């Protein structure tokens, strides 16, 4: 049997409420800053009045996209394009300079959790004025696979063109699927991730109706997202995009790429329980983690950090913490845990990929990112939660291994096993 191909990360790009590039994002994580602010007047009367909104004035969209691009692309697609440009730049890989044979093995796996509901509402309003008022780009702007399609067309990438839409697990599933395309020999290079931009009154109202959003900190937005804290009362919606460039290790070494980290394993599972709530025993989350560890061909004792999905909901955080304890058993006291959603909110389908970017920066910097706003740890959170940046390992030459969890409505679960790369 041939030796299994190894998959590494050589480029990353991100747009979020913490900034429009990786450098700003990571620095604000280390500074324990939150990008959560008050919503505008159009949200008046809704129970939730906070969100992690993009600093739109800093985006410089015109630098990347033409007016005709803006007509055919949804907001989420636009953000994916911007994040892709940074990922290619940090990877020092320009598709225009690649030959056709290389482009045939260069693919895209980018998804979207849900489209912007204001697009649908706006099109409906136009239809009331007449059929011809509906934009011919209405349907293409909504399709979840369009970020993937536009990236592929923009750069002439003819490898796998695959889109994922699995609610809040979308970004992690996209990375895991892309890793498997490379491992299985379907591609040598993959752009992977997701984008999300649906902070609109209808979306906020919908999530309020299922009592998912925080409403207790409307006057203190920066404190609203508080994973694992006793007084957490729901998640804070965020928006943004994050794209990673994955490569076959030999391909990366051949072109002398700077290797940022390695994707070791990928685990998936289903809760088979409820449309929005995880089962109390945390079996689905535990199965995803166990399968990621097995796929990575390591043992649970090799893992020293879990970047949790924990969104700041009362049930979800507790159940995930119990699942982590179940998976690691006696080793759990040596595993540190944090969720960075206190910094950037919950980006729905773009949360797992943004947090993977943060995790890979953490691996490279040998620093564990903190959970914000923990004034009193919930007594039912039975894991070692990190509340300020910590040195990961005192021997920086030692390989560091972590899990990145993502769970979505419908009971869909993903866990990635990621390690620092020691050449």
mmCIF file with all atom_site columns, C-alpha atoms in Angstrom, residues 61-66 69 73 77-78 80-82 84-85 88 94-96 108 147-157:
data_model
loop_
_atom_site.group_PDB
_atom_site.id
_atom_site.type_symbol
_atom_site.label_atom_id
_atom_site.label_alt_id
_atom_site.label_comp_id
_atom_site.label_asym_id
_atom_site.label_entity_id
_atom_site.label_seq_id
_atom_site.pdbx_PDB_ins_code
_atom_site.Cartn_x
_atom_site.Cartn_y
_atom_site.Cartn_z
_atom_site.occupancy
_atom_site.B_iso_or_equiv
_atom_site.pdbx_formal_charge
_atom_site.auth_seq_id
_atom_site.auth_comp_id
_atom_site.auth_asym_id
_atom_site.auth_atom_id
_atom_site.pdbx_PDB_model_num
ATOM 1  C CA . UNK A 1 61  ? -13.985 46.037 -1.886  1.00 0.00 ? 61  UNK A CA 1
ATOM 2  C CA . UNK A 1 62  ? -13.265 48.094 -5.002  1.00 0.00 ? 62  UNK A CA 1
ATOM 3  C CA . UNK A 1 63  ? -9.631  46.943 -4.741  1.00 0.00 ? 63  UNK A CA 1
ATOM 4  C CA . UNK A 1 64  ? -10.728 43.372 -5.454  1.00 0.00 ? 64  UNK A CA 1
ATOM 5  C CA . UNK A 1 65  ? -14.071 43.545 -7.253  1.00 0.00 ? 65  UNK A CA 1
ATOM 6  C CA . UNK A 1 66  ? -15.548 45.503 -10.153 1.00 0.00 ? 66  UNK A CA 1
ATOM 7  C CA . UNK A 1 69  ? -18.742 41.614 -9.904  1.00 0.00 ? 69  UNK A CA 1
ATOM 8  C CA . UNK A 1 73  ? -21.991 38.156 -6.247  1.00 0.00 ? 73  UNK A CA 1
ATOM 9  C CA . UNK A 1 77  ? -19.203 35.541 -2.031  1.00 0.00 ? 77  UNK A CA 1
ATOM 10 C CA . UNK A 1 78  ? -17.500 38.947 -2.058  1.00 0.00 ? 78  UNK A CA 1
ATOM 11 C CA . UNK A 1 80  ? -14.742 34.840 0.181   1.00 0.00 ? 80  UNK A CA 1
ATOM 12 C CA . UNK A 1 81  ? -13.023 36.475 -2.801  1.00 0.00 ? 81  UNK A CA 1
ATOM 13 C CA . UNK A 1 82  ? -11.218 38.949 -0.518  1.00 0.00 ? 82  UNK A CA 1
ATOM 14 C CA . UNK A 1 84  ? -8.949  34.063 -1.040  1.00 0.00 ? 84  UNK A CA 1
ATOM 15 C CA . UNK A 1 85  ? -6.713  36.861 -2.301  1.00 0.00 ? 85  UNK A CA 1
ATOM 16 C CA . UNK A 1 88  ? -2.954  33.135 -2.165  1.00 0.00 ? 88  UNK A CA 1
ATOM 17 C CA . UNK A 1 94  ? -0.245  33.116 -8.130  1.00 0.00 ? 94  UNK A CA 1
ATOM 18 C CA . UNK A 1 95  ? -2.532  30.944 -10.296 1.00 0.00 ? 95  UNK A CA 1
ATOM 19 C CA . UNK A 1 96  ? -1.701  33.122 -13.310 1.00 0.00 ? 96  UNK A CA 1
ATOM 20 C CA . UNK A 1 108 ? -11.847 24.728 -4.532  1.00 0.00 ? 108 UNK A CA 1
ATOM 21 C CA . UNK A 1 147 ? -18.424 31.412 -3.737  1.00 0.00 ? 147 UNK A CA 1
ATOM 22 C CA . UNK A 1 148 ? -16.762 28.192 -4.869  1.00 0.00 ? 148 UNK A CA 1
ATOM 23 C CA . UNK A 1 149 ? -17.714 28.800 -8.508  1.00 0.00 ? 149 UNK A CA 1
ATOM 24 C CA . UNK A 1 150 ? -16.529 32.404 -8.595  1.00 0.00 ? 150 UNK A CA 1
ATOM 25 C CA . UNK A 1 151 ? -13.169 31.552 -7.010  1.00 0.00 ? 151 UNK A CA 1
ATOM 26 C CA . UNK A 1 152 ? -12.670 28.753 -9.537  1.00 0.00 ? 152 UNK A CA 1
ATOM 27 C CA . UNK A 1 153 ? -13.579 30.961 -12.508 1.00 0.00 ? 153 UNK A CA 1
ATOM 28 C CA . UNK A 1 154 ? -11.578 33.935 -11.252 1.00 0.00 ? 154 UNK A CA 1
ATOM 29 C CA . UNK A 1 155 ? -8.360  31.910 -11.039 1.00 0.00 ? 155 UNK A CA 1
ATOM 30 C CA . UNK A 1 156 ? -8.872  29.242 -13.709 1.00 0.00 ? 156 UNK A CA 1
ATOM 31 C CA . UNK A 1 157 ? -8.862  26.360 -11.212 1.00 0.00 ? 157 UNK A CA 1
#
